[in-house]
Amino acid sequence: MPRAIIDDELLDAVLPSRRRPAPYAVHPVRQDDHEPVADLDQRRTAWMRDRGLPVDPGRPVLSCLSESTAVRGVQLWVLYEGTLLQGAVATSLAPALDVQWRQQDGETSLWILDMVTDPSAHDAPGRWMTWWLASAFHRFTCISAVTCHESLARKVAGLHVMELRTDARQTSPHLLRRRTRHVPRLRNFVACPDPVVTVPAHPRC
């Protein structure tokens, strides 16, 4: 059975039965996660630089590890496979860049500010984190991210099965969106506590 989720139609066929233990676990960052997250970010940064990929300074994932630099409303989630940290994702109720997109009334979004994954992971941990967010935060309309790097946007859109949009008035930034859908069976693959957003205000997509 393939481990990669392709799209909504194949979701039920891919997810394991309830009798199987979930190979992944997600939880909000804790003190004992700080060192593994910092190490993961260093390895991922080195991997990207070796391949000539853009690396943004001041990553939100790292700022979440310090109380003095943490931004109100930004939360960090970590994904483990057993005892191995496979990924970390920083989320917020506001986008990382100040952009204006056309939206329908009542739409709300949880924004992915930053995501770091293990470059040696045998699976696609970033995809599992995105799918978990889209299910766990189904009270939002969508999970969104924005980037100025076209190559990165296209890669993430394809790998994480997200819609890619570019503002017609300019070539960047690029908006990535995935509609939310509550998928209870996803807990059979990604075990997690019920997530809580720390800030009640919900900006629109």
Tab-separated table of C-alpha atoms in Angstrom:
chain	number	residue	atom	x	y	z
A	1	MET	CA	0.000	0.000	0.000
A	2	PRO	CA	1.488	3.392	-0.947
A	3	ARG	CA	2.252	5.747	1.944
A	4	ALA	CA	1.907	8.952	-0.040
A	5	ILE	CA	-1.443	10.710	-0.094
A	6	ILE	CA	-2.288	11.826	-3.608
A	7	ASP	CA	-5.657	13.564	-3.415
A	8	ASP	CA	-8.986	13.528	-1.617
A	9	GLU	CA	-10.422	10.714	-3.748
A	10	LEU	CA	-7.606	8.324	-2.769
A	11	LEU	CA	-7.529	9.299	0.900
A	12	ASP	CA	-9.692	6.479	2.229
A	13	ALA	CA	-7.780	3.888	0.203
A	14	VAL	CA	-4.405	5.095	1.490
A	15	LEU	CA	-5.154	5.498	5.194
A	16	PRO	CA	-4.596	2.353	7.270
A	17	SER	CA	-7.282	0.630	9.296
A	18	ARG	CA	-7.953	1.523	12.934
A	19	ARG	CA	-6.147	-1.611	14.081
A	20	ARG	CA	-2.776	-0.241	13.000
A	21	PRO	CA	-0.817	2.104	15.256
A	22	ALA	CA	-0.235	5.558	13.790
A	23	PRO	CA	3.397	5.826	12.588
A	24	TYR	CA	3.436	9.609	13.087
A	25	ALA	CA	2.569	11.835	16.025
A	26	VAL	CA	2.056	15.615	16.091
A	27	HIS	CA	2.103	17.846	19.160
A	28	PRO	CA	2.773	21.506	20.008
A	29	VAL	CA	6.468	22.204	20.553
A	30	ARG	CA	7.752	21.439	24.062
A	31	GLN	CA	10.969	22.290	25.841
A	32	ASP	CA	12.533	18.918	25.041
A	33	ASP	CA	11.809	19.512	21.329
A	34	HIS	CA	13.961	22.651	21.123
A	35	GLU	CA	17.317	20.978	20.510
A	36	PRO	CA	15.974	18.491	17.913
A	37	VAL	CA	14.196	21.313	16.039
A	38	ALA	CA	17.328	23.494	15.972
A	39	ASP	CA	19.395	20.534	14.740
A	40	LEU	CA	16.801	19.706	12.089
A	41	ASP	CA	16.827	23.299	10.835
A	42	GLN	CA	20.637	23.283	10.549
A	43	ARG	CA	20.629	20.049	8.559
A	44	ARG	CA	17.842	21.243	6.289
A	45	THR	CA	19.557	24.600	5.703
A	46	ALA	CA	22.832	22.876	4.795
A	47	TRP	CA	20.968	20.532	2.436
A	48	MET	CA	19.278	23.474	0.683
A	49	ARG	CA	22.473	25.506	0.344
A	50	ASP	CA	24.308	22.509	-1.122
A	51	ARG	CA	21.661	22.445	-3.853
A	52	GLY	CA	21.589	26.196	-4.471
A	53	LEU	CA	18.071	26.591	-3.071
A	54	PRO	CA	16.965	29.862	-1.418
A	55	VAL	CA	17.248	30.025	2.372
A	56	ASP	CA	15.353	32.758	4.199
A	57	PRO	CA	16.968	34.295	7.312
A	58	GLY	CA	15.107	34.567	10.600
A	59	ARG	CA	12.975	31.461	10.139
A	60	PRO	CA	9.733	31.494	12.176
A	61	VAL	CA	10.368	27.880	13.199
A	62	LEU	CA	13.456	28.967	15.108
A	63	SER	CA	11.897	32.122	16.545
A	64	CYS	CA	9.189	29.950	18.117
A	65	LEU	CA	11.859	28.285	20.245
A	66	SER	CA	12.662	31.513	22.089
A	67	GLU	CA	10.113	33.208	24.335
A	68	SER	CA	11.856	36.545	23.752
A	69	THR	CA	11.338	36.381	19.973
A	70	ALA	CA	8.103	34.407	19.723
A	71	VAL	CA	5.311	36.369	18.091
A	72	ARG	CA	1.861	36.295	19.646
A	73	GLY	CA	-0.415	34.051	17.650
A	74	VAL	CA	2.408	32.001	16.084
A	75	GLN	CA	2.425	28.336	17.032
A	76	LEU	CA	4.951	25.597	16.329
A	77	TRP	CA	3.959	21.981	15.752
A	78	VAL	CA	6.381	19.064	15.527
A	79	LEU	CA	5.969	15.755	13.697
A	80	TYR	CA	7.678	12.624	15.037
A	81	GLU	CA	8.018	9.145	13.588
A	82	GLY	CA	8.659	7.139	16.704
A	83	THR	CA	11.462	9.024	18.452
A	84	LEU	CA	12.728	10.683	15.252
A	85	LEU	CA	11.794	14.298	14.548
A	86	GLN	CA	10.707	14.413	10.916
A	87	GLY	CA	9.324	17.930	10.622
A	88	ALA	CA	8.212	21.179	12.222
A	89	VAL	CA	5.682	23.730	11.013
A	90	ALA	CA	4.948	27.257	12.270
A	91	THR	CA	1.372	28.508	11.863
A	92	SER	CA	-0.297	31.870	12.372
A	93	LEU	CA	-3.612	33.625	11.923
A	94	ALA	CA	-1.892	36.202	9.698
A	95	PRO	CA	0.316	35.722	6.598
A	96	ALA	CA	4.067	36.218	6.662
A	97	LEU	CA	3.791	38.822	3.881
A	98	ASP	CA	1.338	41.700	3.601
A	99	VAL	CA	-0.736	40.629	0.605
A	100	GLN	CA	-4.285	41.282	-0.525
A	101	TRP	CA	-6.177	38.484	-2.239
A	102	ARG	CA	-9.743	38.376	-3.461
A	103	GLN	CA	-11.844	36.254	-1.157
A	104	GLN	CA	-15.408	35.304	-0.535
A	105	ASP	CA	-17.264	36.620	2.490
A	106	GLY	CA	-16.803	34.421	5.533
A	107	GLU	CA	-13.618	32.709	4.365
A	108	THR	CA	-10.970	32.224	7.036
A	109	SER	CA	-7.456	30.840	6.833
A	110	LEU	CA	-4.747	29.378	9.006
A	111	TRP	CA	-1.385	30.381	7.536
A	112	ILE	CA	1.730	28.231	7.272
A	113	LEU	CA	4.595	30.627	8.008
A	114	ASP	CA	7.428	28.130	7.812
A	115	MET	CA	8.008	24.407	7.455
A	116	VAL	CA	11.175	22.379	8.026
A	117	THR	CA	11.490	18.680	7.236
A	118	ASP	CA	14.204	16.064	7.537
A	119	PRO	CA	16.034	15.933	4.173
A	120	SER	CA	16.749	12.234	4.714
A	121	ALA	CA	13.124	11.282	5.472
A	122	HIS	CA	11.942	8.240	3.521
A	123	ASP	CA	8.408	9.636	3.311
A	124	ALA	CA	7.078	13.150	2.734
A	125	PRO	CA	6.634	14.602	6.255
A	126	GLY	CA	5.705	18.038	4.931
A	127	ARG	CA	2.729	16.523	3.141
A	128	TRP	CA	1.547	14.750	6.292
A	129	MET	CA	1.823	17.976	8.310
A	130	THR	CA	-0.167	19.866	5.665
A	131	TRP	CA	-2.875	17.192	5.565
A	132	TRP	CA	-3.013	17.120	9.376
A	133	LEU	CA	-3.439	20.908	9.517
A	134	ALA	CA	-6.165	20.785	6.852
A	135	SER	CA	-8.074	18.184	8.872
A	136	ALA	CA	-7.394	19.299	12.441
A	137	PHE	CA	-8.211	22.963	11.711
A	138	HIS	CA	-11.288	22.272	9.600
A	139	ARG	CA	-13.144	25.159	11.293
A	140	PHE	CA	-11.065	27.383	8.998
A	141	THR	CA	-11.930	27.543	5.305
A	142	CYS	CA	-8.414	26.779	4.131
A	143	ILE	CA	-4.775	26.286	5.015
A	144	SER	CA	-2.663	28.906	3.225
A	145	ALA	CA	0.946	29.862	2.636
A	146	VAL	CA	2.654	32.556	0.615
A	147	THR	CA	6.136	32.705	-0.926
A	148	CYS	CA	8.056	34.883	-3.376
A	149	HIS	CA	10.002	31.902	-4.783
A	150	GLU	CA	8.205	30.476	-7.825
A	151	SER	CA	10.206	27.228	-7.947
A	152	LEU	CA	9.512	26.561	-4.268
A	153	ALA	CA	5.824	27.392	-4.694
A	154	ARG	CA	5.459	24.940	-7.585
A	155	LYS	CA	7.296	22.197	-5.713
A	156	VAL	CA	5.173	22.603	-2.582
A	157	ALA	CA	1.951	22.797	-4.602
A	158	GLY	CA	2.738	19.530	-6.352
A	159	LEU	CA	4.049	17.622	-3.350
A	160	HIS	CA	1.455	18.801	-0.820
A	161	VAL	CA	-1.443	18.853	-3.298
A	162	MET	CA	-2.218	22.555	-2.841
A	163	GLU	CA	-3.762	25.129	-5.161
A	164	LEU	CA	-1.214	27.634	-6.518
A	165	ARG	CA	-2.293	31.185	-7.318
A	166	THR	CA	-0.327	34.255	-8.376
A	167	ASP	CA	-1.622	37.825	-8.119
A	168	ALA	CA	-2.550	38.876	-11.655
A	169	ARG	CA	-1.126	42.347	-11.010
A	170	GLN	CA	2.403	41.038	-10.374
A	171	THR	CA	4.569	37.946	-10.753
A	172	SER	CA	4.854	37.343	-6.992
A	173	PRO	CA	4.092	36.540	-4.270
A	174	HIS	CA	2.568	33.138	-4.871
A	175	LEU	CA	-0.352	31.933	-2.785
A	176	LEU	CA	-0.700	28.269	-1.823
A	177	ARG	CA	-4.058	27.075	-0.509
A	178	ARG	CA	-5.658	23.837	0.514
A	179	ARG	CA	-9.320	23.599	1.440
A	180	THR	CA	-9.877	22.101	4.862
A	181	ARG	CA	-11.838	18.903	5.384
A	182	HIS	CA	-12.252	17.014	8.647
A	183	VAL	CA	-10.858	13.515	8.145
A	184	PRO	CA	-11.232	11.512	11.382
A	185	ARG	CA	-9.422	8.523	9.883
A	186	LEU	CA	-6.282	10.634	9.465
A	187	ARG	CA	-5.702	10.062	13.186
A	188	ASN	CA	-4.929	6.447	12.268
A	189	PHE	CA	-1.821	7.710	10.485
A	190	VAL	CA	-1.034	10.910	12.410
A	191	ALA	CA	-1.831	10.690	16.109
A	192	CYS	CA	-2.349	14.082	17.710
A	193	PRO	CA	-4.074	15.973	20.515
A	194	ASP	CA	-6.969	18.258	19.699
A	195	PRO	CA	-5.255	21.454	18.474
A	196	VAL	CA	-6.013	24.816	20.063
A	197	VAL	CA	-5.353	28.159	18.371
A	198	THR	CA	-4.042	30.627	20.946
A	199	VAL	CA	-5.532	33.779	19.413
A	200	PRO	CA	-9.318	33.936	18.872
A	201	ALA	CA	-9.405	36.508	16.052
A	202	HIS	CA	-9.593	34.927	12.576
A	203	PRO	CA	-8.385	37.029	9.627
A	204	ARG	CA	-9.755	36.158	6.205
A	205	CYS	CA	-7.805	34.305	3.544
